[in-house]
Coordinates of C-alpha atoms and ligand atoms in Angstrom, one line a residue:
X1 CA 22.1 102.8 4.9
X2 CA 25.8 102.7 4.0
X3 CA 26.9 100.2 1.4
X4 CA 28.2 96.9 2.7
X5 CA 30.9 94.8 1.1
X6 CA 29.5 91.3 0.8
X7 CA 30.1 88.0 -1.0
X8 CA 27.3 86.5 -3.0
X9 CA 27.4 82.7 -3.1
X10 CA 25.5 81.1 -6.0
X11 CA 24.8 77.4 -6.2
X12 CA 24.6 75.1 -9.1
X13 CA 22.8 71.8 -9.0
X14 CA 21.0 72.5 -5.8
X15 CA 18.8 74.8 -7.7
X16 CA 17.4 71.7 -9.6
X17 CA 16.4 69.9 -6.4
X18 CA 12.7 70.8 -6.4
X19 CA 11.0 70.0 -3.1
X20 CA 14.3 68.9 -1.4
X21 CA 15.9 72.2 -2.2
X22 CA 15.5 73.7 1.3
X23 CA 17.2 70.7 2.9
X24 CA 20.2 71.0 0.5
X25 CA 20.4 74.8 1.1
X26 CA 20.3 74.4 4.9
X27 CA 23.1 71.8 4.7
X28 CA 25.2 74.1 2.5
X29 CA 24.7 77.0 4.9
X30 CA 26.0 74.8 7.8
X31 CA 29.0 73.8 5.7
X32 CA 29.7 77.5 4.9
X33 CA 29.4 78.3 8.5
X34 CA 31.9 75.6 9.4
X35 CA 34.3 76.7 6.7
X36 CA 34.4 80.4 7.9
X37 CA 34.3 79.5 11.7
X38 CA 38.0 80.3 12.0
X39 CA 37.4 83.8 10.7
X40 CA 34.7 84.5 13.3
X41 CA 37.0 86.8 15.3
X42 CA 39.9 88.9 14.0
X43 CA 42.5 90.7 15.9
X44 CA 41.2 94.2 15.3
X45 CA 37.8 93.7 16.6
X46 CA 37.1 90.7 18.9
X47 CA 33.4 90.9 18.2
X48 CA 33.6 90.9 14.4
X49 CA 31.2 88.3 13.2
X50 CA 30.7 86.7 9.8
X51 CA 27.0 86.8 8.9
X52 CA 25.3 84.5 6.5
X53 CA 21.9 85.2 5.0
X54 CA 20.0 82.9 2.8
X55 CA 17.4 84.6 0.5
X56 CA 16.0 83.7 -3.0
X57 CA 18.5 80.8 -3.6
X58 CA 21.6 82.9 -2.9
X59 CA 23.7 83.3 0.2
X60 CA 25.0 86.7 1.2
X61 CA 28.0 86.7 3.5
X62 CA 29.4 89.8 5.3
X63 CA 31.3 90.9 8.3
X64 CA 30.0 93.3 11.0
X65 CA 33.4 94.9 11.2
X66 CA 34.0 97.2 8.3
X67 CA 37.8 97.0 8.9
X68 CA 37.7 93.3 8.1
X69 CA 37.9 92.7 4.3
X70 CA 35.4 90.0 3.6
X71 CA 37.4 89.0 0.5
X72 CA 39.8 87.3 3.0
X73 CA 37.4 84.4 3.4
X74 CA 37.2 83.7 -0.3
X75 CA 39.9 81.0 -0.2
X76 CA 38.0 79.1 2.5
X77 CA 34.6 79.5 0.7
X78 CA 36.1 78.3 -2.6
X79 CA 36.5 74.9 -1.0
X80 CA 32.9 74.4 0.0
X81 CA 31.2 72.0 -2.3
X82 CA 27.8 73.2 -3.7
X83 CA 28.9 76.7 -4.4
X84 CA 29.5 77.5 -8.1
X85 CA 30.4 81.2 -8.1
X86 CA 31.5 83.8 -5.5
X87 CA 30.9 87.4 -6.4
X88 CA 32.6 90.1 -4.4
X89 CA 29.8 92.7 -4.4
X90 CA 28.4 95.8 -2.7
X91 CA 25.0 95.7 -1.0
X92 CA 23.1 98.9 -0.9
X93 CA 19.6 100.2 -0.3
X94 CA 17.2 99.7 -3.2
X95 CA 17.3 103.4 -4.3
X96 CA 18.6 104.2 -7.7
X97 CA 20.6 107.2 -6.6
X98 CA 22.3 105.2 -3.9
X99 CA 23.1 102.5 -6.4
X100 CA 24.6 105.0 -8.8
X101 CA 26.7 106.5 -6.0
X102 CA 28.0 103.0 -5.1
X103 CA 28.7 102.2 -8.7
X104 CA 30.8 105.3 -9.0
X105 CA 32.7 104.7 -5.8
X106 CA 33.4 100.9 -6.2
X107 CA 32.8 99.8 -9.8
X108 CA 34.2 102.7 -11.7
X109 CA 37.7 102.0 -10.4
X110 CA 37.7 98.3 -11.5
X111 CA 36.8 99.5 -15.0
X112 CA 39.9 101.6 -15.1
X113 CA 42.1 100.6 -18.1
X114 CA 39.4 98.2 -19.5
X115 CA 38.4 98.5 -23.1
X116 CA 34.7 97.8 -22.8
X117 CA 31.9 97.1 -20.4
X118 CA 28.2 96.2 -20.3
X119 CA 25.6 96.4 -17.5
X120 CA 23.1 93.7 -16.8
X121 CA 20.3 94.3 -14.4
X122 CA 18.1 91.6 -12.8
X123 CA 15.0 92.4 -10.9
X124 CA 14.0 89.5 -8.6
X125 CA 12.1 92.0 -6.4
X126 CA 9.4 93.0 -8.9
X127 CA 8.2 95.8 -6.6
X128 CA 11.1 98.0 -7.6
X129 CA 9.7 100.7 -9.8
X130 CA 12.3 100.7 -12.6
X131 CA 12.4 97.8 -15.0
X132 CA 15.7 95.9 -15.6
X133 CA 16.7 97.6 -19.0
X134 CA 16.1 101.0 -17.4
X135 CA 18.2 100.2 -14.3
X136 CA 21.0 98.9 -16.6
X137 CA 20.9 102.0 -18.8
X138 CA 21.1 104.4 -15.9
X139 CA 24.0 102.7 -14.2
X140 CA 25.7 102.3 -17.6
X141 CA 25.4 106.0 -18.1
X142 CA 27.1 107.1 -14.8
X143 CA 29.9 104.6 -15.3
X144 CA 30.4 105.7 -18.9
X145 CA 30.5 109.4 -18.0
X146 CA 33.2 108.6 -15.4
X147 CA 35.5 106.8 -17.8
X148 CA 36.6 108.7 -21.0
X149 CA 38.2 105.7 -22.8
X150 CA 35.8 102.8 -22.4
X151 CA 33.2 101.7 -24.8
X152 CA 29.9 100.0 -24.1
X153 CA 29.5 96.5 -25.5
X154 CA 26.4 94.5 -24.7
X155 CA 27.5 91.3 -26.5
X156 CA 31.0 90.5 -25.4
X157 CA 32.4 93.2 -23.1
X158 CA 35.7 92.8 -21.2
X159 CA 33.8 93.4 -18.0
X160 CA 30.1 92.7 -17.2
X161 CA 28.7 94.8 -14.4
X162 CA 25.6 93.3 -12.7
X163 CA 22.9 95.0 -10.7
X164 CA 20.6 92.6 -8.8
X165 CA 17.4 93.9 -7.2
X166 CA 16.7 91.3 -4.5
X167 CA 14.3 91.1 -1.5
X168 CA 17.1 91.8 0.8
X169 CA 18.7 94.7 -1.0
X170 CA 20.4 95.9 -4.2
X171 CA 23.6 94.2 -5.1
X172 CA 26.2 95.4 -7.6
X173 CA 29.3 93.6 -8.8
X174 CA 31.7 93.2 -11.7
X175 CA 32.7 90.1 -13.6
X176 CA 36.4 90.7 -13.0
X177 CA 35.9 90.3 -9.2
X178 CA 34.1 86.9 -9.5
X179 CA 35.6 83.7 -8.3
X180 CA 35.0 80.0 -9.0
X181 CA 33.5 77.9 -6.3
X182 CA 34.2 74.2 -5.9
X183 CA 31.0 73.0 -7.6
X184 CA 29.4 69.7 -6.7
X185 CA 27.0 69.0 -4.0
X186 CA 27.1 69.9 -0.3
X187 CA 29.0 67.4 1.8
X188 CA 26.5 65.3 3.8
X189 CA 23.9 65.3 1.1
X190 CA 24.9 61.9 -0.4
X191 CA 25.7 59.3 2.2
X192 CA 28.9 58.3 3.8
X193 CA 32.1 56.5 2.6
X194 CA 35.2 54.9 4.0
X195 CA 38.1 56.1 2.0
X196 CA 41.1 53.8 1.9
X197 CA 43.7 56.4 2.2
X198 CA 47.4 55.5 1.4
X199 CA 50.1 58.1 1.3
X200 CA 50.0 58.0 -2.5
X201 CA 48.6 60.4 -5.1
X202 CA 45.5 58.6 -6.1
X203 CA 43.5 58.0 -3.0
X204 CA 43.3 61.6 -1.7
X205 CA 41.9 62.5 -5.2
X206 CA 39.4 59.7 -5.0
X207 CA 38.2 61.0 -1.6
X208 CA 37.9 64.5 -3.0
X209 CA 35.9 63.4 -6.0
X210 CA 33.3 61.5 -3.8
X211 CA 33.1 64.4 -1.3
X212 CA 32.5 66.7 -4.2
X213 CA 29.3 64.7 -5.0
X214 CA 28.2 65.2 -1.4
X215 CA 29.6 62.2 0.4
X216 CA 30.7 62.5 4.0
X217 CA 34.2 60.9 4.2
X218 CA 36.0 58.8 6.9
X219 CA 39.5 57.6 6.2
X220 CA 41.1 54.2 6.9
X221 CA 44.9 53.9 6.7
X222 CA 46.8 50.7 7.0
X223 CA 50.3 50.6 8.5
X224 CA 52.9 47.9 9.0
X225 CA 55.1 48.7 11.9
X226 CA 58.0 48.4 12.3
X227 CA 58.3 48.2 8.5
X228 CA 56.4 51.5 8.2
X229 CA 57.2 54.4 10.4
X230 CA 55.2 56.8 12.6
X231 CA 56.2 59.6 10.2
X232 CA 54.6 57.7 7.3
X233 CA 51.3 57.6 9.2
X234 CA 51.8 61.3 10.2
X235 CA 52.0 62.1 6.5
X236 CA 48.7 60.5 5.8
X237 CA 47.1 62.4 8.7
X238 CA 48.4 65.6 7.1
X239 CA 46.8 64.5 3.8
X240 CA 43.5 64.0 5.5
X241 CA 43.8 67.4 7.1
X242 CA 44.2 68.9 3.6
X243 CA 41.1 66.9 2.5
X244 CA 39.1 68.1 5.4
X245 CA 39.3 71.7 4.2
X246 CA 36.9 70.4 1.5
X247 CA 35.2 67.6 3.2
X248 CA 34.8 68.9 6.8
X249 CA 35.9 66.8 9.8
X250 CA 37.3 63.4 8.8
X251 CA 37.3 60.5 11.3
X252 CA 40.6 58.7 10.7
X253 CA 41.0 55.0 11.4
X254 CA 44.4 53.3 11.4
X255 CA 44.9 49.6 11.4
X256 CA 48.1 47.6 11.5
X257 CA 48.6 44.8 9.0
X258 CA 52.0 43.6 10.4
X259 CA 50.8 40.2 11.7
X260 CA 48.8 39.5 8.5
X261 CA 51.7 40.4 6.3
X262 CA 54.2 38.2 8.3
X263 CA 51.8 35.3 8.1
X264 CA 51.3 35.7 4.3
X265 CA 55.0 35.8 3.8
X266 CA 55.6 32.7 5.9
X267 CA 52.8 30.5 4.6
X268 CA 51.8 31.7 1.1
X269 CA 53.1 31.8 -2.5
X270 CA 55.2 35.0 -2.8
X271 CA 53.7 36.0 -6.1
X272 CA 50.2 36.2 -4.5
X273 CA 51.3 38.4 -1.6
X274 CA 49.7 41.6 -2.8
X275 CA 46.4 40.1 -3.8
X276 CA 46.1 38.2 -0.5
X277 CA 47.0 41.3 1.5
X278 CA 44.5 43.5 -0.4
X279 CA 41.8 41.0 0.2
X280 CA 42.5 41.3 4.0
X281 CA 42.5 45.1 3.6
X282 CA 39.1 45.1 1.9
X283 CA 37.6 42.6 4.4
X284 CA 38.7 44.8 7.3
X285 CA 37.4 47.9 5.6
X286 CA 34.1 46.2 5.1
X287 CA 33.8 45.3 8.7
X288 CA 34.7 48.8 9.9
X289 CA 32.2 50.3 7.4
X290 CA 29.4 47.9 8.6
X291 CA 30.0 48.5 12.3
X292 CA 30.1 52.3 11.8
X293 CA 27.1 52.5 9.5
X294 CA 29.2 53.7 6.6
X295 CA 27.5 53.2 3.2
X296 CA 30.4 52.3 1.0
X297 CA 34.2 51.9 0.5
X298 CA 36.2 54.3 -1.7
X299 CA 39.6 53.5 -3.2
X300 CA 42.0 55.3 -5.5
X301 CA 42.3 52.4 -8.0
X302 CA 42.8 53.2 -11.7
X303 CA 42.3 50.4 -14.2
X304 CA 45.6 48.8 -15.2
X305 CA 47.8 51.1 -13.2
X306 CA 49.6 48.3 -11.3
X307 CA 49.4 44.5 -11.1
X308 CA 46.6 44.6 -8.4
X309 CA 44.5 46.9 -10.6
X310 CA 44.0 44.7 -13.7
X311 CA 40.4 43.6 -14.2
X312 CA 41.4 40.0 -13.2
X313 CA 42.9 41.2 -10.0
X314 CA 40.0 43.5 -9.1
X315 CA 37.6 40.6 -9.6
X316 CA 39.6 38.3 -7.3
X317 CA 40.3 41.0 -4.6
X318 CA 36.7 42.0 -4.2
X319 CA 35.2 38.5 -4.4
X320 CA 32.9 38.0 -1.5
X321 CA 32.5 41.7 -0.6
X322 CA 29.0 43.0 -0.6
X323 CA 29.5 46.6 0.4
X324 CA 29.4 49.0 -2.6
X325 CA 33.0 50.0 -3.6
X326 CA 33.5 53.3 -5.5
X327 CA 36.7 53.9 -7.5
X328 CA 36.3 57.4 -8.9
X329 CA 39.8 57.4 -10.5
X330 CA 39.2 54.1 -12.3
X331 CA 38.9 55.7 -15.8
X332 CA 41.5 58.5 -15.3
X333 CA 45.1 58.5 -16.5
X334 CA 47.8 59.2 -14.0
X335 CA 48.4 62.6 -15.5
X336 CA 44.8 63.6 -14.9
X337 CA 44.9 62.3 -11.3
X338 CA 48.1 64.4 -10.8
X339 CA 46.4 67.4 -12.2
X340 CA 43.6 67.2 -9.7
X341 CA 46.0 66.4 -6.8
X342 CA 47.9 69.6 -7.7
X343 CA 44.7 71.6 -7.9
X344 CA 43.5 70.5 -4.5
X345 CA 46.8 70.8 -2.8
X346 CA 47.6 67.2 -1.9
X347 CA 50.3 66.5 -4.5
X348 CA 53.3 68.0 -2.7
X349 CA 52.5 65.9 0.4
X350 CA 51.7 62.7 -1.5
X351 CA 55.1 62.7 -3.2
X352 CA 57.1 62.9 0.1
X353 CA 59.0 59.6 0.1
X354 CA 57.7 57.5 2.9
X355 CA 57.1 53.7 2.9
X356 CA 53.6 52.2 2.5
X357 CA 52.5 48.9 3.9
X358 CA 51.7 47.7 0.3
X359 CA 55.3 48.2 -0.8
X360 CA 56.7 46.2 2.2
X361 CA 57.4 42.6 1.1
X362 CA 56.2 43.3 -2.5
X363 CA 56.8 40.3 -4.7
X364 CA 59.3 40.5 -7.6
X365 CA 56.8 39.1 -10.0
X366 CA 53.3 40.0 -8.7
X367 CA 50.6 38.1 -10.6
X368 CA 48.6 40.2 -12.9
X369 CA 46.0 37.6 -13.6
X370 CA 45.4 35.9 -10.3
X371 CA 43.1 32.8 -10.1
X372 CA 40.4 32.8 -7.4
X373 CA 40.8 29.0 -6.7
X374 CA 44.5 29.6 -6.1
X375 CA 43.8 32.6 -3.8
X376 CA 41.3 30.5 -1.8
X377 CA 43.8 27.6 -1.5
X378 CA 46.5 30.1 -0.3
X379 CA 44.1 31.6 2.2
X380 CA 43.2 28.2 3.6
X381 CA 46.7 28.0 5.1
X382 CA 46.0 31.2 7.2
X383 CA 43.8 31.8 10.3
X384 CA 41.7 34.3 8.3
X385 CA 39.2 35.2 10.9
X386 CA 41.7 35.3 13.8
X387 CA 44.1 37.6 11.8
X388 CA 41.2 39.8 10.7
X389 CA 39.8 40.1 14.2
X390 CA 43.2 40.9 15.9
X391 CA 44.0 43.5 13.3
X392 CA 40.5 45.1 13.7
X393 CA 40.8 45.0 17.5
X394 CA 44.0 47.1 17.3
X395 CA 42.2 49.9 15.5
X396 CA 43.4 53.4 16.3
X397 CA 41.0 56.4 15.8
X398 CA 41.7 60.1 15.5
Ligands
LIG401 P1 47.7 55.6 -4.2 O1 48.4 56.6 -5.0 O2 46.3 56.0 -3.8 O3 48.5 55.1 -3.1 P2 48.5 53.4 -5.8 O4 48.5 53.7 -7.2 O5 49.7 53.4 -5.0 O6 47.4 54.3 -5.1 P3 47.9 50.8 -4.7 O7 49.0 50.9 -3.8 O8 47.7 49.5 -5.5 O9 47.8 52.0 -5.7 O10 46.6 51.0 -3.9 C1 45.3 51.0 -4.5 C2 44.4 51.6 -3.5 O11 44.4 50.9 -2.3 C3 44.8 53.0 -3.1 O12 44.4 54.0 -3.9 C4 44.1 53.1 -1.7 O13 42.7 53.4 -1.9 C5 44.3 51.7 -1.2 N1 45.5 51.6 -0.4 C6 46.7 51.3 -0.7 N2 47.6 51.3 0.3 C7 46.9 51.7 1.4 C8 47.1 51.9 2.8 N3 48.3 51.8 3.3 N4 46.1 52.3 3.6 C9 44.9 52.4 3.1 N5 44.5 52.2 1.8 C10 45.5 51.9 1.0
LIG402 MG1 49.7 53.4 -2.8

């Protein structure tokens, strides 16, 4: 058997899942399959196929076509929640001479110019005749004899070389060709959430954070035509596309608030505009969540960031809502949210200057400590259920 270039995907928390573990692993395998779907074929060989094998709590991924460098799919895999590390490795027959040959051919070159290395061997397949320290010593010897200037350091080497004896083959890899996975839990393992997605910086980060804990995300975006443009909505669709690289397919709902906003402006106290509007937004979100069996609502709110995110405002805005609401950014500073937005690739799109329905008709002096009695009095001047129903009826789904 020739050596095969593979990727080893290792999971984190899933390993702690006891009896449910198989369910989590299967879901992760499906998500990996979806993430690499677009690489199934490549131009050189129309039949090249990406293979995934699950064995002893590790996934091995390789391509049938030796001309396709499997490292090409690392960027897509590094967005799959549930994977903690990705090792670029060689898979070879469980024969010590073959392993040595492969180490010389592939690992010796990556040690070139390094000061020190160490070899770790792990024998998950106990039937292999050599014990771990012996395997490590033999592989260390051949690599050392190949490289005149390197030293062996078994405490803190510049590069760790690992040899893993598994049921499905021997694997060899080096720590300088190891990549970080996205961590978290596989999407689909922890319920469903309706993300209130604006064009801003915070809400895409909020969706990312919940999806990272395994939640399947749908998105709801509010518009206010003609005060907001089609291009503003198109920007939010682009944001959800970026998110879907992590979260898988996202169902996108869009609802117009124009009539509601015009009524609030006409009949209500201007300082209460934002609070009143946000109550409508949450009521509509709750009804969409209920009728689509979505477990919870997710927002990008961060405590104290703006007038509608003081504790008094949050209490009033969510009064009467009985769907769980998650606000994963609530305890984060803006700088921390921006850091995540940059990392996940939404920041550049978020800062494009388009109008948002919440900034149309914003009061000059928004209340920071709204009173519930006053809100209810203002709302009594509006046809609450008719407005909510007409807005919900005009829903647009992608
Ligand atoms: P973001 O950066 O996410 O836009 P923000 O700091 O601008 O947040 P607000 O405008 O007060 O804060 O909005 C708070 C939250 O309400 C947002 O994080 C988002 O979840 C939701 N939201 C605001 N505007 C919209 C919108 N047009 N459509 C859907 N949800 C929205
Ligand atoms: Mg906003």
